[in-house]
């Protein structure tokens, strides 16, 4: 499914009716209940710190109260990643067992948490690429040059 774009980001020509509908949808988006600054009580200390770190940034984006679960999941995945990393400082990457060696479970936690972070971050606008899609692009500069002038060609080429 193609990602929906703001009216200002549309490259195709829309009818006046389609433009009005899209504008009304964007205005309705602005009317959604804003995400509250207080983190949910179920977050641990590390996730709560991450919530407080990213909230001012999220407040600048069209993130609403409906996104609470997504923001909470991001903060929890961040907490899991940080805590597993800290535990790895005190433990070896390979654990000796009675049956041989195995990979420390904190590696799996870090891998899975990083995967979640990479999945959720673009949805919230926490990556440069995703913010560029959300925010208005700069207006294209019209040079007034023809295609022939731009590519250094003449009519006979």
PDB file of C-alpha atoms in Angstrom:
ATOM      1  CA  UNK A   1       0.000   0.000   0.000  1.00  0.00           C
ATOM      2  CA  UNK A   2       1.400   3.408  -0.948  1.00  0.00           C
ATOM      3  CA  UNK A   3       2.104   5.888   1.800  1.00  0.00           C
ATOM      4  CA  UNK A   4      -0.324   8.807   1.955  1.00  0.00           C
ATOM      5  CA  UNK A   5       1.218  12.222   1.365  1.00  0.00           C
ATOM      6  CA  UNK A   6       0.286  15.672   2.569  1.00  0.00           C
ATOM      7  CA  UNK A   7      -1.429  17.906   0.041  1.00  0.00           C
ATOM      8  CA  UNK A   8       1.717  20.033  -0.253  1.00  0.00           C
ATOM      9  CA  UNK A   9       3.715  16.913  -1.155  1.00  0.00           C
ATOM     10  CA  UNK A  10       1.499  15.786  -4.027  1.00  0.00           C
ATOM     11  CA  UNK A  11       3.274  15.677  -7.375  1.00  0.00           C
ATOM     12  CA  UNK A  12       0.247  14.698  -9.428  1.00  0.00           C
ATOM     13  CA  UNK A  13      -2.439  17.159 -10.323  1.00  0.00           C
ATOM     14  CA  UNK A  14      -5.539  16.795  -8.197  1.00  0.00           C
ATOM     15  CA  UNK A  15      -9.006  18.077  -8.943  1.00  0.00           C
ATOM     16  CA  UNK A  16     -10.256  20.924  -6.793  1.00  0.00           C
ATOM     17  CA  UNK A  17     -12.624  18.517  -5.058  1.00  0.00           C
ATOM     18  CA  UNK A  18      -9.785  16.053  -4.310  1.00  0.00           C
ATOM     19  CA  UNK A  19      -7.634  18.902  -2.983  1.00  0.00           C
ATOM     20  CA  UNK A  20     -10.449  20.084  -0.689  1.00  0.00           C
ATOM     21  CA  UNK A  21     -11.019  16.531   0.597  1.00  0.00           C
ATOM     22  CA  UNK A  22      -7.310  16.065   1.272  1.00  0.00           C
ATOM     23  CA  UNK A  23      -7.116  19.458   3.013  1.00  0.00           C
ATOM     24  CA  UNK A  24     -10.092  18.537   5.221  1.00  0.00           C
ATOM     25  CA  UNK A  25      -8.413  15.240   6.127  1.00  0.00           C
ATOM     26  CA  UNK A  26      -5.202  17.060   7.104  1.00  0.00           C
ATOM     27  CA  UNK A  27      -7.187  19.505   9.246  1.00  0.00           C
ATOM     28  CA  UNK A  28      -8.937  16.582  10.970  1.00  0.00           C
ATOM     29  CA  UNK A  29      -5.508  15.073  11.680  1.00  0.00           C
ATOM     30  CA  UNK A  30      -4.582  18.255  13.556  1.00  0.00           C
ATOM     31  CA  UNK A  31      -7.726  17.883  15.695  1.00  0.00           C
ATOM     32  CA  UNK A  32      -6.716  14.505  17.175  1.00  0.00           C
ATOM     33  CA  UNK A  33      -5.948  14.389  20.887  1.00  0.00           C
ATOM     34  CA  UNK A  34      -2.271  15.099  21.468  1.00  0.00           C
ATOM     35  CA  UNK A  35      -0.045  12.551  23.169  1.00  0.00           C
ATOM     36  CA  UNK A  36       0.260  13.330  26.882  1.00  0.00           C
ATOM     37  CA  UNK A  37       3.726  14.245  28.237  1.00  0.00           C
ATOM     38  CA  UNK A  38       3.498  11.825  31.159  1.00  0.00           C
ATOM     39  CA  UNK A  39       4.750   8.317  30.313  1.00  0.00           C
ATOM     40  CA  UNK A  40       2.561   5.288  31.037  1.00  0.00           C
ATOM     41  CA  UNK A  41       3.095   3.721  34.454  1.00  0.00           C
ATOM     42  CA  UNK A  42       4.035   0.323  33.014  1.00  0.00           C
ATOM     43  CA  UNK A  43       7.335   1.595  31.547  1.00  0.00           C
ATOM     44  CA  UNK A  44      10.503   0.799  33.485  1.00  0.00           C
ATOM     45  CA  UNK A  45      13.023   3.491  34.463  1.00  0.00           C
ATOM     46  CA  UNK A  46      15.096   3.284  31.285  1.00  0.00           C
ATOM     47  CA  UNK A  47      11.997   3.362  29.065  1.00  0.00           C
ATOM     48  CA  UNK A  48      10.634   6.315  31.061  1.00  0.00           C
ATOM     49  CA  UNK A  49      13.867   8.241  30.518  1.00  0.00           C
ATOM     50  CA  UNK A  50      13.630   7.539  26.795  1.00  0.00           C
ATOM     51  CA  UNK A  51       9.999   8.723  26.800  1.00  0.00           C
ATOM     52  CA  UNK A  52      11.065  12.030  28.364  1.00  0.00           C
ATOM     53  CA  UNK A  53      13.927  12.347  25.869  1.00  0.00           C
ATOM     54  CA  UNK A  54      11.840  11.825  22.726  1.00  0.00           C
ATOM     55  CA  UNK A  55       8.545  13.426  23.816  1.00  0.00           C
ATOM     56  CA  UNK A  56       9.546  17.026  22.992  1.00  0.00           C
ATOM     57  CA  UNK A  57      10.618  15.805  19.550  1.00  0.00           C
ATOM     58  CA  UNK A  58       7.404  13.832  19.014  1.00  0.00           C
ATOM     59  CA  UNK A  59       5.379  16.862  20.069  1.00  0.00           C
ATOM     60  CA  UNK A  60       6.643  18.642  16.932  1.00  0.00           C
ATOM     61  CA  UNK A  61       5.318  15.832  14.708  1.00  0.00           C
ATOM     62  CA  UNK A  62       1.720  14.733  14.042  1.00  0.00           C
ATOM     63  CA  UNK A  63       1.836  12.088  16.790  1.00  0.00           C
ATOM     64  CA  UNK A  64      -1.465  11.666  18.620  1.00  0.00           C
ATOM     65  CA  UNK A  65      -2.753   9.880  21.686  1.00  0.00           C
ATOM     66  CA  UNK A  66      -3.723   7.036  19.345  1.00  0.00           C
ATOM     67  CA  UNK A  67       0.007   6.337  18.955  1.00  0.00           C
ATOM     68  CA  UNK A  68       0.516   5.628  22.674  1.00  0.00           C
ATOM     69  CA  UNK A  69       1.083   1.888  22.182  1.00  0.00           C
ATOM     70  CA  UNK A  70       3.601   2.503  19.410  1.00  0.00           C
ATOM     71  CA  UNK A  71       5.578   5.076  21.414  1.00  0.00           C
ATOM     72  CA  UNK A  72       5.482   2.807  24.476  1.00  0.00           C
ATOM     73  CA  UNK A  73       6.695  -0.153  22.432  1.00  0.00           C
ATOM     74  CA  UNK A  74       9.560   1.965  21.089  1.00  0.00           C
ATOM     75  CA  UNK A  75      10.596   3.036  24.600  1.00  0.00           C
ATOM     76  CA  UNK A  76      10.357  -0.539  25.895  1.00  0.00           C
ATOM     77  CA  UNK A  77      12.458  -1.883  23.013  1.00  0.00           C
ATOM     78  CA  UNK A  78      15.015   0.853  23.697  1.00  0.00           C
ATOM     79  CA  UNK A  79      15.093  -0.139  27.369  1.00  0.00           C
ATOM     80  CA  UNK A  80      15.514  -3.823  26.497  1.00  0.00           C
ATOM     81  CA  UNK A  81      18.409  -2.983  24.163  1.00  0.00           C
ATOM     82  CA  UNK A  82      20.196  -0.783  26.720  1.00  0.00           C
ATOM     83  CA  UNK A  83      19.708  -3.233  29.601  1.00  0.00           C
ATOM     84  CA  UNK A  84      20.927  -6.205  27.531  1.00  0.00           C
ATOM     85  CA  UNK A  85      23.969  -4.171  26.482  1.00  0.00           C
ATOM     86  CA  UNK A  86      24.762  -3.352  30.106  1.00  0.00           C
ATOM     87  CA  UNK A  87      24.421  -7.002  31.107  1.00  0.00           C
ATOM     88  CA  UNK A  88      26.766  -7.978  28.284  1.00  0.00           C
ATOM     89  CA  UNK A  89      29.521  -5.853  29.844  1.00  0.00           C
ATOM     90  CA  UNK A  90      29.614  -8.222  32.822  1.00  0.00           C
ATOM     91  CA  UNK A  91      29.208 -11.481  30.936  1.00  0.00           C
ATOM     92  CA  UNK A  92      30.947 -13.296  28.131  1.00  0.00           C
ATOM     93  CA  UNK A  93      29.374 -13.464  24.688  1.00  0.00           C
ATOM     94  CA  UNK A  94      29.751 -17.257  24.755  1.00  0.00           C
ATOM     95  CA  UNK A  95      28.487 -19.237  27.744  1.00  0.00           C
ATOM     96  CA  UNK A  96      29.945 -22.615  28.722  1.00  0.00           C
ATOM     97  CA  UNK A  97      27.314 -25.212  29.624  1.00  0.00           C
ATOM     98  CA  UNK A  98      27.387 -28.921  30.453  1.00  0.00           C
ATOM     99  CA  UNK A  99      26.550 -29.701  26.831  1.00  0.00           C
ATOM    100  CA  UNK A 100      29.039 -27.282  25.284  1.00  0.00           C
ATOM    101  CA  UNK A 101      28.900 -23.612  24.442  1.00  0.00           C
ATOM    102  CA  UNK A 102      25.988 -21.382  23.538  1.00  0.00           C
ATOM    103  CA  UNK A 103      25.479 -17.746  22.640  1.00  0.00           C
ATOM    104  CA  UNK A 104      24.579 -15.463  25.535  1.00  0.00           C
ATOM    105  CA  UNK A 105      20.804 -14.809  25.536  1.00  0.00           C
ATOM    106  CA  UNK A 106      21.461 -11.073  25.811  1.00  0.00           C
ATOM    107  CA  UNK A 107      22.672 -11.137  22.201  1.00  0.00           C
ATOM    108  CA  UNK A 108      19.234 -12.355  21.110  1.00  0.00           C
ATOM    109  CA  UNK A 109      17.568  -9.680  23.248  1.00  0.00           C
ATOM    110  CA  UNK A 110      19.749  -6.974  21.706  1.00  0.00           C
ATOM    111  CA  UNK A 111      19.109  -8.264  18.175  1.00  0.00           C
ATOM    112  CA  UNK A 112      15.339  -8.465  18.656  1.00  0.00           C
ATOM    113  CA  UNK A 113      15.165  -5.067  20.383  1.00  0.00           C
ATOM    114  CA  UNK A 114      17.187  -3.410  17.640  1.00  0.00           C
ATOM    115  CA  UNK A 115      14.872  -4.961  15.055  1.00  0.00           C
ATOM    116  CA  UNK A 116      11.852  -3.523  16.887  1.00  0.00           C
ATOM    117  CA  UNK A 117      13.500  -0.107  17.148  1.00  0.00           C
ATOM    118  CA  UNK A 118      14.269  -0.106  13.423  1.00  0.00           C
ATOM    119  CA  UNK A 119      10.686  -1.112  12.664  1.00  0.00           C
ATOM    120  CA  UNK A 120       8.960   1.430  14.929  1.00  0.00           C
ATOM    121  CA  UNK A 121      11.240   4.480  14.534  1.00  0.00           C
ATOM    122  CA  UNK A 122      10.209   5.311  10.935  1.00  0.00           C
ATOM    123  CA  UNK A 123       6.529   5.042  11.845  1.00  0.00           C
ATOM    124  CA  UNK A 124       6.991   7.723  14.497  1.00  0.00           C
ATOM    125  CA  UNK A 125       9.188   9.989  12.391  1.00  0.00           C
ATOM    126  CA  UNK A 126      12.298   9.218  14.455  1.00  0.00           C
ATOM    127  CA  UNK A 127      14.551   8.736  11.426  1.00  0.00           C
ATOM    128  CA  UNK A 128      15.784  11.423   9.059  1.00  0.00           C
ATOM    129  CA  UNK A 129      14.187   9.735   6.058  1.00  0.00           C
ATOM    130  CA  UNK A 130      10.787   9.414   7.724  1.00  0.00           C
ATOM    131  CA  UNK A 131      10.822  13.054   8.867  1.00  0.00           C
ATOM    132  CA  UNK A 132      11.561  14.171   5.319  1.00  0.00           C
ATOM    133  CA  UNK A 133       8.421  12.343   4.218  1.00  0.00           C
ATOM    134  CA  UNK A 134       6.318  13.941   6.968  1.00  0.00           C
ATOM    135  CA  UNK A 135       7.546  17.520   6.781  1.00  0.00           C
ATOM    136  CA  UNK A 136       6.868  19.806   3.846  1.00  0.00           C
ATOM    137  CA  UNK A 137       9.496  19.569   1.143  1.00  0.00           C
ATOM    138  CA  UNK A 138      11.191  22.740  -0.050  1.00  0.00           C
ATOM    139  CA  UNK A 139       9.631  24.186  -3.148  1.00  0.00           C
ATOM    140  CA  UNK A 140      11.307  23.143  -6.364  1.00  0.00           C
ATOM    141  CA  UNK A 141      13.206  25.942  -8.001  1.00  0.00           C
ATOM    142  CA  UNK A 142      12.104  26.726 -11.539  1.00  0.00           C
ATOM    143  CA  UNK A 143      15.098  27.739 -13.639  1.00  0.00           C
ATOM    144  CA  UNK A 144      13.319  28.630 -16.848  1.00  0.00           C
ATOM    145  CA  UNK A 145      15.860  26.597 -18.833  1.00  0.00           C
ATOM    146  CA  UNK A 146      14.762  24.126 -21.424  1.00  0.00           C
ATOM    147  CA  UNK A 147      15.775  20.475 -21.364  1.00  0.00           C
ATOM    148  CA  UNK A 148      18.127  21.213 -24.236  1.00  0.00           C
ATOM    149  CA  UNK A 149      19.928  23.929 -22.213  1.00  0.00           C
ATOM    150  CA  UNK A 150      20.197  21.749 -19.107  1.00  0.00           C
ATOM    151  CA  UNK A 151      21.816  18.841 -20.951  1.00  0.00           C
ATOM    152  CA  UNK A 152      23.880  20.967 -23.343  1.00  0.00           C
ATOM    153  CA  UNK A 153      22.103  19.799 -26.475  1.00  0.00           C
ATOM    154  CA  UNK A 154      20.660  21.564 -29.449  1.00  0.00           C
ATOM    155  CA  UNK A 155      17.569  20.733 -31.478  1.00  0.00           C
ATOM    156  CA  UNK A 156      19.547  18.758 -34.038  1.00  0.00           C
ATOM    157  CA  UNK A 157      21.033  16.195 -31.568  1.00  0.00           C
TER     158      UNK A 157
END
